Coordinates of C-alpha atoms and ligand atoms in Angstrom, one line a residue:
M270 CA 111.2 72.2 97.3
S271 CA 109.3 74.8 94.2
T272 CA 111.7 73.5 91.4
G273 CA 110.4 77.3 89.4
F274 CA 113.3 80.7 89.6
L275 CA 114.3 81.7 93.4
P276 CA 114.8 85.6 92.7
Y277 CA 116.7 87.4 95.9
G278 CA 113.1 88.9 97.0
R279 CA 109.6 89.5 95.6
H280 CA 106.2 90.3 96.7
A281 CA 103.5 88.6 98.5
I282 CA 100.2 88.9 97.3
G283 CA 96.9 87.8 97.4
E284 CA 92.7 87.7 96.2
D285 CA 92.3 89.8 99.6
D286 CA 94.8 92.4 98.2
I287 CA 94.0 92.6 95.2
A288 CA 89.8 92.8 96.3
A289 CA 91.4 95.6 98.2
V290 CA 93.0 97.3 94.7
A291 CA 89.5 96.6 92.6
E292 CA 87.1 98.2 95.0
V293 CA 89.2 101.4 94.6
L294 CA 88.4 101.1 91.3
R295 CA 84.9 100.6 91.4
G296 CA 85.0 103.6 94.0
D297 CA 85.1 107.1 94.1
W298 CA 88.7 108.4 94.5
L299 CA 92.1 106.4 93.1
T300 CA 94.0 110.0 94.6
T301 CA 94.0 111.2 97.7
G302 CA 91.3 109.5 99.1
P303 CA 90.0 107.8 102.4
N304 CA 92.1 105.2 101.8
V305 CA 95.5 107.2 101.6
A306 CA 94.3 108.2 106.2
A307 CA 93.8 104.9 106.3
F308 CA 96.7 103.4 105.5
E309 CA 98.4 106.0 107.2
A310 CA 96.5 106.0 110.4
D311 CA 97.1 101.7 110.0
F312 CA 101.0 103.0 109.7
A313 CA 101.9 104.9 112.5
A314 CA 99.9 102.3 115.0
A315 CA 101.6 99.1 113.1
V316 CA 105.1 100.8 114.1
G317 CA 103.9 102.6 117.4
A318 CA 104.5 106.6 116.1
R319 CA 102.4 109.0 115.9
H320 CA 102.5 110.4 112.6
A321 CA 102.9 108.5 108.8
L322 CA 102.6 110.3 105.6
A323 CA 102.3 107.6 102.8
C324 CA 103.8 109.6 99.5
N325 CA 104.8 107.6 96.3
S326 CA 108.7 106.1 97.4
G327 CA 111.3 105.6 99.3
T328 CA 113.1 108.4 98.0
A329 CA 110.0 111.3 97.9
A330 CA 110.4 109.6 102.2
L331 CA 113.5 111.0 102.3
H332 CA 114.0 114.4 100.6
M333 CA 110.8 114.9 102.5
A334 CA 112.6 114.4 105.9
A335 CA 115.3 116.8 104.2
H336 CA 113.6 119.3 103.4
A337 CA 111.4 119.2 106.4
L338 CA 114.1 119.0 108.5
R339 CA 116.2 122.2 107.3
L340 CA 119.3 120.1 105.6
G341 CA 120.7 122.8 103.0
P342 CA 124.2 124.0 101.5
D343 CA 125.5 125.0 104.6
D344 CA 124.9 121.2 106.2
A345 CA 126.6 118.5 106.5
V346 CA 124.7 115.0 106.7
V347 CA 126.5 111.9 107.1
V348 CA 125.5 108.5 105.1
P349 CA 126.6 105.1 105.1
A350 CA 128.9 104.3 102.5
I351 CA 126.8 100.9 102.6
T352 CA 123.0 102.2 101.4
F353 CA 121.4 102.4 97.9
L354 CA 121.9 105.1 96.2
A355 CA 118.7 107.4 96.9
T356 CA 119.6 108.0 100.5
A357 CA 122.6 110.1 100.1
N358 CA 120.6 111.3 97.3
A359 CA 118.2 112.9 99.0
A360 CA 120.4 115.1 100.9
V361 CA 122.0 116.3 97.0
Y362 CA 118.9 116.7 96.4
V363 CA 118.8 120.3 99.5
G364 CA 122.2 120.7 98.5
A365 CA 123.2 119.5 101.4
E366 CA 127.5 117.6 101.7
V367 CA 127.4 114.1 102.8
V368 CA 130.2 112.6 104.0
F369 CA 130.4 109.3 104.3
A370 CA 131.1 106.4 106.9
D371 CA 132.6 103.5 107.2
V372 CA 130.6 100.3 108.1
D373 CA 131.1 97.8 110.2
A374 CA 133.0 95.2 108.4
E375 CA 130.7 92.7 109.5
T376 CA 127.1 93.8 109.5
G377 CA 127.3 96.3 107.0
A378 CA 125.9 98.9 109.8
I379 CA 127.6 102.5 110.9
T380 CA 129.1 103.0 114.8
P381 CA 129.7 106.0 115.8
E382 CA 132.7 105.8 115.7
T383 CA 132.0 105.8 111.9
V384 CA 129.9 108.3 112.4
R385 CA 132.7 110.4 114.7
E386 CA 135.0 109.5 112.1
A387 CA 132.7 110.6 108.9
A388 CA 132.4 114.0 111.3
R389 CA 136.2 114.5 110.9
R390 CA 136.1 114.8 107.0
A391 CA 133.2 117.0 106.8
T392 CA 133.7 120.9 106.1
R393 CA 130.5 122.0 107.1
P394 CA 128.9 121.4 110.3
V395 CA 126.5 117.7 110.2
K396 CA 123.4 118.7 110.9
A397 CA 121.7 115.0 110.6
V398 CA 122.7 111.1 110.3
F399 CA 121.2 108.9 108.0
P400 CA 121.8 105.3 109.0
V401 CA 120.2 102.3 107.7
H402 CA 119.1 98.9 109.2
L403 CA 121.0 97.0 106.0
K404 CA 119.0 93.4 105.8
G405 CA 116.7 94.8 108.9
T406 CA 118.6 94.6 111.4
V407 CA 119.6 97.7 113.4
A408 CA 122.8 98.9 114.4
D409 CA 122.4 100.2 118.7
P410 CA 120.5 103.0 118.0
P411 CA 120.0 104.1 120.8
A412 CA 124.6 104.8 120.2
I413 CA 123.7 106.4 117.1
A414 CA 121.7 108.3 118.2
E415 CA 124.2 109.8 121.7
A416 CA 126.9 109.7 118.7
A417 CA 125.0 112.4 116.5
E418 CA 124.0 114.6 119.4
A419 CA 127.0 114.4 120.3
L420 CA 127.7 116.2 116.8
G421 CA 124.3 118.7 117.8
A422 CA 123.6 116.4 114.8
V423 CA 120.0 115.1 114.4
V424 CA 118.7 111.5 113.3
V425 CA 116.8 110.4 109.9
E426 CA 117.1 106.8 109.9
D427 CA 116.2 104.9 106.4
A428 CA 114.5 102.9 107.9
C429 CA 113.5 101.6 104.6
H430 CA 114.8 97.9 105.3
G431 CA 113.9 98.2 109.3
L432 CA 110.0 97.7 108.8
G433 CA 109.2 94.9 111.5
T434 CA 112.0 95.0 112.9
I435 CA 111.8 95.3 116.9
Y436 CA 114.7 95.6 119.0
T437 CA 116.0 96.7 122.8
A438 CA 117.8 99.4 123.8
N439 CA 117.8 100.0 127.7
G440 CA 115.1 97.0 128.6
T441 CA 112.5 98.8 126.6
P442 CA 111.4 97.2 123.4
A443 CA 111.5 99.5 120.7
R444 CA 109.3 99.2 117.1
V445 CA 112.1 100.9 114.0
G446 CA 109.4 103.7 113.2
A447 CA 108.6 104.3 116.3
C448 CA 111.3 107.3 116.2
A449 CA 112.1 105.9 119.7
H450 CA 116.1 106.9 118.6
A451 CA 115.1 109.0 115.3
T452 CA 113.3 112.4 114.0
I453 CA 112.3 110.6 111.0
A454 CA 112.4 107.4 110.2
T455 CA 111.5 107.2 106.2
F456 CA 110.5 103.5 104.8
S457 CA 109.9 102.2 101.4
L458 CA 107.1 100.1 99.8
H459 CA 108.4 98.9 96.6
P460 CA 107.7 95.9 95.8
V461 CA 110.8 93.9 96.9
K462 CA 110.4 95.1 100.7
T463 CA 108.6 94.2 103.2
I464 CA 105.8 94.6 102.1
A465 CA 104.1 96.6 99.1
M466 CA 103.2 99.5 97.7
G467 CA 103.6 99.3 93.8
E468 CA 105.7 102.0 94.3
G469 CA 105.4 103.9 97.3
G470 CA 106.9 104.4 100.3
V471 CA 106.2 106.3 104.4
V472 CA 107.6 108.7 106.8
T473 CA 107.3 108.7 109.7
T474 CA 107.3 111.7 113.4
N475 CA 106.7 112.2 116.2
D476 CA 106.5 115.5 115.7
P477 CA 103.6 117.4 114.8
A478 CA 105.6 120.0 113.6
L479 CA 107.7 118.0 111.6
A480 CA 104.9 116.0 110.1
E481 CA 102.9 119.2 108.6
T482 CA 106.1 120.6 106.9
M483 CA 106.4 116.9 105.2
R484 CA 102.6 117.2 104.6
R485 CA 102.3 120.1 102.7
F486 CA 106.0 120.0 100.8
R487 CA 104.2 116.1 99.0
S488 CA 102.3 118.2 98.1
H489 CA 103.8 120.8 95.9
G490 CA 103.8 123.6 99.2
M491 CA 100.0 124.0 99.2
V492 CA 98.1 125.6 102.7
H493 CA 95.0 124.7 102.4
A494 CA 94.0 126.1 106.1
P495 CA 92.9 128.8 106.4
E496 CA 94.9 129.5 110.0
A497 CA 97.7 128.3 108.5
W498 CA 97.3 131.0 105.8
A499 CA 100.3 133.9 105.2
L500 CA 98.2 136.5 103.0
P501 CA 95.0 135.8 104.9
D502 CA 93.4 138.8 103.7
Q503 CA 94.0 137.8 100.1
G504 CA 91.3 134.5 100.8
M505 CA 88.8 136.6 103.0
E506 CA 85.4 137.2 100.6
D507 CA 83.3 139.2 102.7
G508 CA 85.2 138.4 105.8
A509 CA 85.1 134.4 104.7
P510 CA 88.0 132.2 104.2
A511 CA 87.3 131.6 100.1
P512 CA 86.1 127.8 99.6
W513 CA 88.7 128.5 96.2
Y514 CA 92.0 129.2 98.2
Y515 CA 95.2 127.7 98.8
E516 CA 98.6 128.9 99.3
M517 CA 101.3 128.5 98.7
Q518 CA 104.3 129.5 101.0
E519 CA 107.4 127.5 100.2
P520 CA 107.5 125.1 96.9
G521 CA 106.4 121.0 96.8
F522 CA 106.8 118.2 94.9
N523 CA 103.7 115.4 93.9
Y524 CA 105.3 113.0 96.4
R525 CA 101.0 112.4 96.9
A526 CA 100.0 108.2 96.4
P527 CA 97.7 107.3 95.2
D528 CA 94.1 105.7 97.1
I529 CA 95.1 102.4 95.0
A530 CA 98.4 101.8 96.0
C531 CA 97.0 102.8 99.8
A532 CA 94.9 99.9 100.2
L533 CA 97.2 97.5 98.2
A534 CA 99.6 99.1 101.7
R535 CA 96.7 99.2 104.3
S536 CA 95.6 94.9 103.8
Q537 CA 99.4 94.5 102.8
L538 CA 100.4 96.0 106.3
G539 CA 97.2 92.9 107.6
K540 CA 100.0 90.9 107.0
L541 CA 103.3 91.7 107.7
E542 CA 103.7 90.1 111.4
G543 CA 102.4 87.0 109.3
F544 CA 105.5 88.1 106.4
V545 CA 108.1 88.3 109.2
A546 CA 107.7 85.6 111.4
R547 CA 107.8 83.5 108.0
R548 CA 111.0 85.6 107.0
A549 CA 111.9 85.1 110.0
A550 CA 111.1 81.0 110.1
L551 CA 113.7 80.7 106.7
A552 CA 116.0 83.0 108.5
D553 CA 116.2 80.5 111.4
R554 CA 116.2 76.9 108.5
Y555 CA 119.5 79.5 106.5
D556 CA 121.6 80.0 109.7
A557 CA 121.5 75.9 109.9
L558 CA 121.9 75.0 106.5
L559 CA 124.9 76.8 106.1
A560 CA 126.8 76.3 110.0
P561 CA 128.6 73.1 108.1
L562 CA 129.9 75.5 105.8
A563 CA 132.1 78.2 108.6
P564 CA 134.2 79.3 107.8
H565 CA 133.8 80.4 104.2
V566 CA 130.5 81.4 103.8
L567 CA 128.6 83.6 107.0
P568 CA 125.4 83.9 108.8
P569 CA 124.6 87.5 108.3
V570 CA 124.9 88.8 111.8
R571 CA 122.3 88.4 114.6
P572 CA 122.9 91.6 117.3
E573 CA 122.0 91.7 120.2
G574 CA 118.6 93.0 121.7
C575 CA 117.3 93.3 118.0
T576 CA 114.5 91.3 116.4
P577 CA 114.8 91.8 112.8
G578 CA 112.1 92.1 110.3
W579 CA 114.6 90.3 107.4
H580 CA 114.1 92.5 105.2
L581 CA 117.5 90.2 102.8
Y582 CA 119.3 87.2 104.2
A583 CA 122.8 88.3 103.2
V584 CA 125.7 85.9 103.7
R585 CA 129.0 86.8 103.9
I586 CA 131.7 84.3 101.7
D587 CA 135.2 84.4 101.7
F588 CA 135.5 83.7 97.7
A589 CA 139.4 83.7 97.5
A590 CA 139.1 81.1 100.4
C591 CA 136.8 79.5 98.2
G592 CA 138.8 80.0 95.1
R593 CA 135.6 81.2 93.3
R594 CA 135.7 84.5 92.3
R595 CA 131.6 86.0 93.3
G596 CA 130.2 87.1 89.6
A597 CA 131.1 83.3 88.1
V598 CA 129.2 82.3 91.4
M599 CA 126.3 84.1 91.0
R600 CA 126.1 83.0 87.2
A601 CA 126.1 79.2 88.3
L602 CA 124.2 79.1 91.0
R603 CA 121.3 81.5 88.0
E604 CA 121.9 78.3 86.2
R605 CA 120.5 76.6 88.9
G606 CA 117.1 78.6 89.3
I607 CA 118.7 80.9 91.9
G608 CA 119.1 84.7 92.2
S609 CA 121.1 86.4 94.2
Q610 CA 122.3 90.4 94.5
V611 CA 125.2 92.3 95.8
H612 CA 123.8 95.4 98.9
Y613 CA 125.9 97.9 98.0
V614 CA 128.3 98.4 95.5
P615 CA 129.5 101.0 98.0
V616 CA 128.1 104.8 97.4
P617 CA 131.0 107.4 97.3
W618 CA 132.6 104.6 94.0
Q619 CA 129.8 105.7 92.5
P620 CA 131.1 107.7 89.9
Y621 CA 129.3 110.7 90.3
W622 CA 131.0 111.1 93.3
R623 CA 134.5 109.8 92.5
N624 CA 134.3 113.2 90.4
R625 CA 133.3 115.1 93.2
Q626 CA 134.7 114.5 96.3
P627 CA 137.5 112.6 97.6
V628 CA 136.6 108.3 98.0
P629 CA 137.7 108.7 102.2
A630 CA 139.7 104.9 103.6
L631 CA 136.5 102.5 103.8
P632 CA 138.3 99.6 104.9
G633 CA 134.7 97.8 106.6
A634 CA 132.4 99.1 103.3
E635 CA 134.9 97.3 100.8
H636 CA 136.0 94.0 103.0
Y637 CA 132.0 93.5 103.5
Y638 CA 131.0 94.8 100.4
A639 CA 133.6 91.9 98.7
R640 CA 132.6 89.6 101.1
T641 CA 128.3 90.4 101.1
L642 CA 125.8 87.8 98.8
S643 CA 122.5 88.4 99.3
L644 CA 120.5 85.3 98.8
P645 CA 116.0 84.5 98.2
L646 CA 114.0 85.1 101.1
Y647 CA 110.4 85.6 100.7
P648 CA 107.4 84.4 102.0
G649 CA 106.5 82.6 99.1
M650 CA 109.3 80.6 99.1
D651 CA 108.8 77.2 100.0
D652 CA 110.3 75.6 103.8
G653 CA 113.0 73.1 102.0
D654 CA 113.8 75.7 99.3
P655 CA 116.7 77.4 102.0
T656 CA 117.8 73.4 101.3
R657 CA 118.0 73.8 97.3
V658 CA 119.8 76.9 98.0
V659 CA 123.1 76.7 100.2
T660 CA 123.3 73.3 98.5
A661 CA 123.8 75.2 95.4
L662 CA 125.7 77.5 97.3
A663 CA 128.8 74.5 98.6
E664 CA 127.9 73.1 95.3
V665 CA 129.3 76.5 93.2
L666 CA 131.7 77.6 96.1
G667 CA 133.1 73.5 96.0
I668 CA 132.3 73.9 99.5
G669 CA 130.9 71.3 102.4
Ligands
LIG865 C1 114.9 101.1 98.3 C2 115.5 102.2 98.8 C3 115.4 103.2 98.7 C4 114.2 103.3 98.4 O1 113.5 102.7 98.5 P1 112.7 103.8 96.6 O2 110.8 103.7 96.9 O3 113.4 102.5 95.8 O4 112.7 104.7 96.4 C5 115.9 104.4 100.3 N1 116.8 103.9 100.6 C6 116.8 102.2 100.6 C7 118.3 101.5 102.1 C8 115.8 101.4 100.4 O5 116.8 99.3 100.3

């Protein structure tokens, strides 16, 4: 059991990761070099997608997806009420209407019913649904895909919590990111996520045209390949493509990932299975330790057929029944060297959204938000740390 501070999440960097980064710093390419392509190939293979594109944040990944799907002011996008700000912001960047879907009160995830209910509130046709694999558990991807399809919408998985998650659909195992039930999946490799890149993100898809659109958007909208030029005459010199020439057919951003970060991410990706196994073992340990604290404290829901990557270990606490306020519990845990966090404040409650649209009735999100608390979970925790956390939690809640 460790005695130091336990944050709710933490990266795990080894000497091999450091060596991989140092090697890049000694080499010729700090960005847009061989480590980007190598990482992308490894990531695509790891999740089982045809295309993976690295970028510089999970937010950039979401924006690339929203742009490639041509979401715009004539469209609505369904976003879970419980997620990180960036999921909805991606729709804002392209001018689309955001309709917040309520979530299941226990899992915190959208359901086919809440997607349909949100769609009824949309003032424009729903063109995309952005499910979030909250904590790393999926919420029936085939059913969400079916609900989206019935609306004439595509699915973009915000898989920022879902790296390493495997689920079974109709008897077939699928990895989050393989896009078995989505058109595009997006990942964040922020240090608090399953693997660390510093700042970084990835999009995956099986559609080569979407991959190409996202590739251009990632780098200013630049088109280098002569066969893709819109004005080939302008780019020709003496009947051959000019070596300096490039085109911009529509503007993009600079969302490129540096080689330095890709070398780190690639080294980390090699440890994904080990990280996920460690997280799963710690989650199992937590579940067992928390059993006596039911019903005041309940472990995260484990959806059937899902083997989560466990980005977060978020428990459900009946603070009222314990006679405790959540902030006081968090402060008391902190005094005992234990970090905790709330994932997330319902996004439609943000001032930006309250100023723009009426807040819909969200009984599931309200219930989930009132009770959720993320406890420390990361590969570097000691075997005894869950005991330390659960003992402290029972103490500050005055139960057990
Ligand atoms: C972390 C996260 C993001 C944003 O990723 P960044 O890399 O921080 O830009 C988006 N959505 C969800 C669900 C996340 O957890």
